[in-house]
């Protein structure tokens, strides 16, 4: 089945130690998104790629970066994780026409110790 | 930017009772609207979506929602709640002003189903 896969499902990192979360898709969708969801809150968009074009949300901290080496993969890099960055990170994809639907991965739960 | 407001952060119903989760939207253009469900430590699963076709939209697991332009609402309903429906529900709108049509989510409603 075509899908969005996030690895790992659970990630523990040390305070200040760089960490990378990965997302892959077999849907061949043009757009890939990264959302941050803190406990009991709604998902918040960090940034997205439309093909190779990177779009950063205005309030996304500089600590968060992203890479999309090809259509299938997208990475979220947190350069110096703080305790406040502990959250569920959700990857999603869509075609350009958003009404056709978005597909979410199962998420990566990040813990910072 | 387009946005949605979910009324009620927690809703409790008895098993077999009607489920009603409320969502109102704010949009300057005809919106694309979605309902997602999230179980603990899981990603988001699409329940249903409105994309300007039929105003009554049927989704998975017996859920449906009606788009009412006059009320700017897109409430989610299910005639008879099951224990397995207990989860977090998010209403979302697709922001067409953004080149990537990003989703803007409501704050979520936690549904509790009691025996």
Short mmCIF file of C-alpha atoms in Angstrom, two decimals:
data_model
loop_
_atom_site.label_atom_id
_atom_site.label_comp_id
_atom_site.label_asym_id
_atom_site.label_seq_id
_atom_site.Cartn_x
_atom_site.Cartn_y
_atom_site.Cartn_z
CA UNK A 1 0.00 0.00 0.00
CA UNK A 2 1.12 3.52 -0.72
CA UNK A 3 1.94 5.23 2.50
CA UNK A 4 3.95 7.64 4.60
CA UNK A 5 6.52 6.07 6.90
CA UNK A 6 8.25 7.79 9.78
CA UNK A 7 11.30 6.46 11.52
CA UNK A 8 11.87 5.95 14.30
CA UNK A 9 8.53 5.78 16.12
CA UNK A 10 10.20 6.80 19.38
CA UNK A 11 13.40 8.80 19.69
CA UNK A 12 15.24 9.78 22.84
CA UNK A 13 17.96 12.39 22.55
CA UNK A 14 20.10 14.32 24.95
CA UNK A 15 19.69 18.00 25.60
CA UNK A 16 21.70 19.87 22.97
CA UNK A 17 22.56 16.78 20.90
CA UNK A 18 21.56 17.05 17.23
CA UNK A 19 18.86 14.66 16.13
CA UNK A 20 17.34 13.77 12.76
CA UNK A 21 13.88 12.39 12.12
CA UNK A 22 13.03 10.83 8.80
CA UNK A 23 9.98 10.50 6.62
CA UNK A 24 9.50 8.59 3.41
CA UNK A 25 6.55 8.28 1.05
CA UNK A 26 5.51 5.99 -1.75
CA UNK A 27 2.63 8.21 -2.91
CA UNK A 28 4.75 10.37 -5.24
CA UNK A 29 3.14 13.47 -3.73
CA UNK A 30 4.63 16.84 -4.53
CA UNK A 31 4.29 18.33 -1.09
CA UNK A 32 5.75 17.11 2.20
CA UNK A 33 5.02 18.74 5.54
CA UNK A 34 6.43 18.61 9.04
CA UNK A 35 4.14 19.29 11.97
CA UNK A 36 5.00 19.54 15.65
CA UNK A 37 2.38 18.40 18.13
CA UNK A 38 2.96 19.01 21.82
CA UNK A 39 0.99 17.17 24.46
CA UNK A 40 -2.75 17.88 24.30
CA UNK A 41 -2.31 20.47 21.55
CA UNK A 42 -3.14 20.69 17.87
CA UNK A 43 -0.47 19.96 15.29
CA UNK A 44 1.49 23.05 14.32
CA UNK A 45 3.06 23.40 10.90
CA UNK A 46 6.84 23.90 11.00
CA UNK A 47 7.59 23.96 7.27
CA UNK A 48 6.88 22.22 4.01
CA UNK A 49 8.45 21.40 0.69
CA UNK A 50 6.64 21.87 -2.59
CA UNK A 51 8.89 19.74 -4.77
CA UNK A 52 12.30 21.25 -3.98
CA UNK A 53 10.95 24.59 -2.85
CA UNK A 54 11.27 25.04 0.90
CA UNK A 55 8.64 27.07 2.77
CA UNK A 56 9.35 27.95 6.37
CA UNK A 57 6.62 29.13 8.73
CA UNK A 58 7.42 32.54 10.19
CA UNK A 59 7.45 31.36 13.79
CA UNK A 60 9.45 28.17 13.30
CA UNK A 61 12.63 28.41 15.41
CA UNK A 62 15.99 28.45 13.61
CA UNK A 63 16.86 25.35 15.59
CA UNK A 64 14.66 23.38 13.19
CA UNK A 65 15.87 22.60 9.68
CA UNK A 66 14.68 20.31 6.94
CA UNK A 67 16.09 18.52 3.92
CA UNK A 68 14.41 16.87 0.99
CA UNK A 69 17.03 15.07 -1.10
CA UNK A 70 14.45 13.54 -3.45
CA UNK A 71 10.69 13.17 -3.92
CA UNK A 72 10.43 10.24 -1.54
CA UNK A 73 12.36 11.41 1.50
CA UNK A 74 12.23 14.35 3.85
CA UNK A 75 14.23 14.90 7.03
CA UNK A 76 13.71 17.04 10.09
CA UNK A 77 16.91 18.15 11.80
CA UNK A 78 16.89 19.64 15.27
CA UNK A 79 20.30 21.18 15.77
CA UNK A 80 20.26 21.64 19.54
CA UNK A 81 17.18 20.09 21.11
CA UNK A 82 15.84 21.68 24.23
CA UNK A 83 13.39 20.27 26.73
CA UNK A 84 10.66 22.32 25.07
CA UNK A 85 11.16 20.46 21.82
CA UNK A 86 9.82 17.23 23.24
CA UNK A 87 6.77 16.47 21.14
CA UNK A 88 5.23 14.24 18.51
CA UNK A 89 6.53 15.12 15.06
CA UNK A 90 4.18 14.33 12.22
CA UNK A 91 5.07 14.09 8.57
CA UNK A 92 2.36 14.49 5.95
CA UNK A 93 2.12 14.57 2.18
CA UNK A 94 -0.32 15.94 -0.35
CA UNK A 95 -0.66 16.71 -4.00
CA UNK A 96 -0.68 20.39 -4.89
CA UNK A 97 -4.45 20.41 -4.79
CA UNK A 98 -4.95 19.99 -1.07
CA UNK A 99 -8.55 19.00 -1.44
CA UNK A 100 -7.47 15.63 -2.76
CA UNK A 101 -6.30 14.83 0.72
CA UNK A 102 -3.36 14.66 2.99
CA UNK A 103 -1.73 11.49 4.23
CA UNK A 104 -0.04 11.43 7.62
CA UNK A 105 2.63 9.15 8.93
CA UNK A 106 2.35 7.54 12.36
CA UNK A 107 4.62 10.16 13.88
CA UNK A 108 7.85 10.15 15.86
CA UNK A 109 7.62 10.77 19.59
CA UNK A 110 10.71 12.75 20.61
CA UNK A 111 11.89 12.78 24.20
CA UNK A 112 14.69 15.11 25.31
CA UNK A 113 16.62 14.13 28.43
CA UNK B 1 -5.63 32.85 6.73
CA UNK B 2 -8.37 30.33 7.05
CA UNK B 3 -9.03 28.87 10.50
CA UNK B 4 -11.34 26.57 12.43
CA UNK B 5 -12.66 26.67 15.98
CA UNK B 6 -13.70 23.54 17.82
CA UNK B 7 -16.24 24.10 20.56
CA UNK B 8 -15.62 21.93 23.58
CA UNK B 9 -12.21 20.51 24.38
CA UNK B 10 -13.81 17.45 26.02
CA UNK B 11 -17.03 15.66 25.14
CA UNK B 12 -18.39 12.67 27.04
CA UNK B 13 -21.14 10.40 25.71
CA UNK B 14 -22.57 7.06 26.72
CA UNK B 15 -22.05 4.05 24.51
CA UNK B 16 -24.86 3.98 21.97
CA UNK B 17 -25.61 7.69 22.26
CA UNK B 18 -25.32 10.33 19.55
CA UNK B 19 -21.89 11.85 19.03
CA UNK B 20 -21.77 15.54 18.08
CA UNK B 21 -18.45 17.36 17.78
CA UNK B 22 -18.65 20.98 16.77
CA UNK B 23 -16.46 22.88 14.34
CA UNK B 24 -16.86 26.36 12.91
CA UNK B 25 -14.67 27.77 10.19
CA UNK B 26 -13.50 31.19 9.09
CA UNK B 27 -12.67 31.55 5.45
CA UNK B 28 -12.85 34.22 2.77
CA UNK B 29 -13.10 31.60 0.04
CA UNK B 30 -15.00 28.31 -0.19
CA UNK B 31 -13.03 26.07 2.13
CA UNK B 32 -11.80 22.53 2.02
CA UNK B 33 -12.62 21.04 5.43
CA UNK B 34 -11.47 17.88 7.13
CA UNK B 35 -12.02 15.82 10.24
CA UNK B 36 -9.18 13.70 11.56
CA UNK B 37 -9.03 11.23 14.44
CA UNK B 38 -5.96 10.55 16.53
CA UNK B 39 -5.50 7.65 18.92
CA UNK B 40 -2.81 7.85 21.62
CA UNK B 41 0.72 7.92 20.23
CA UNK B 42 -0.56 7.58 16.69
CA UNK B 43 -0.63 9.78 13.62
CA UNK B 44 -3.74 11.40 12.20
CA UNK B 45 -6.31 9.36 10.33
CA UNK B 46 -8.70 11.04 7.92
CA UNK B 47 -12.37 10.53 8.82
CA UNK B 48 -13.90 12.59 6.06
CA UNK B 49 -13.46 15.71 3.96
CA UNK B 50 -15.55 18.39 2.29
CA UNK B 51 -14.32 19.63 -1.06
CA UNK B 52 -17.33 21.64 -2.32
CA UNK B 53 -19.30 18.71 -3.69
CA UNK B 54 -22.15 17.29 -1.57
CA UNK B 55 -22.76 19.22 1.65
CA UNK B 56 -23.42 16.02 3.62
CA UNK B 57 -20.22 14.05 3.72
CA UNK B 58 -20.01 10.45 4.85
CA UNK B 59 -16.78 9.11 6.25
CA UNK B 60 -15.31 6.02 7.79
CA UNK B 61 -16.47 4.28 10.97
CA UNK B 62 -20.03 5.60 10.60
CA UNK B 63 -19.14 9.28 10.95
CA UNK B 64 -20.61 12.03 8.84
CA UNK B 65 -20.47 15.81 8.71
CA UNK B 66 -22.62 18.49 7.15
CA UNK B 67 -21.23 21.65 5.61
CA UNK B 68 -23.50 24.61 6.41
CA UNK B 69 -22.36 27.79 4.74
CA UNK B 70 -24.99 29.94 6.47
CA UNK B 71 -23.69 28.83 9.86
CA UNK B 72 -20.02 28.49 8.82
CA UNK B 73 -20.11 25.09 10.46
CA UNK B 74 -18.88 21.58 9.75
CA UNK B 75 -20.02 19.52 12.73
CA UNK B 76 -19.12 15.84 13.02
CA UNK B 77 -21.79 13.33 14.03
CA UNK B 78 -22.25 9.62 14.58
CA UNK B 79 -25.63 8.14 15.48
CA UNK B 80 -24.35 5.58 17.98
CA UNK B 81 -21.07 5.81 19.86
CA UNK B 82 -18.82 2.80 20.33
CA UNK B 83 -16.16 2.43 22.97
CA UNK B 84 -13.59 2.33 20.19
CA UNK B 85 -14.53 5.89 19.18
CA UNK B 86 -12.77 7.29 22.23
CA UNK B 87 -9.97 9.42 20.78
CA UNK B 88 -8.92 12.97 19.94
CA UNK B 89 -10.71 14.58 17.02
CA UNK B 90 -9.37 17.46 14.99
CA UNK B 91 -11.20 19.67 12.55
CA UNK B 92 -8.97 21.27 9.93
CA UNK B 93 -9.17 23.65 6.99
CA UNK B 94 -6.93 23.68 3.97
CA UNK B 95 -5.43 27.11 3.50
CA UNK B 96 -5.56 27.65 -0.21
CA UNK B 97 -3.64 30.90 0.04
CA UNK B 98 -0.57 28.84 0.73
CA UNK B 99 1.21 27.23 -2.22
CA UNK B 100 1.30 23.95 -0.40
CA UNK B 101 -2.28 23.99 0.86
CA UNK B 102 -1.21 23.43 4.45
CA UNK B 103 -3.74 22.31 7.00
CA UNK B 104 -4.73 24.61 9.83
CA UNK B 105 -6.06 22.57 12.75
CA UNK B 106 -8.49 23.33 15.51
CA UNK B 107 -7.40 22.69 19.08
CA UNK B 108 -9.03 19.29 19.15
CA UNK B 109 -11.85 17.64 21.04
CA UNK B 110 -11.24 14.65 23.26
CA UNK B 111 -14.14 12.19 23.04
CA UNK B 112 -14.79 9.97 26.03
CA UNK B 113 -17.25 7.09 25.66
CA UNK B 114 -18.63 5.62 28.86
CA UNK B 115 -20.24 2.18 29.23
#
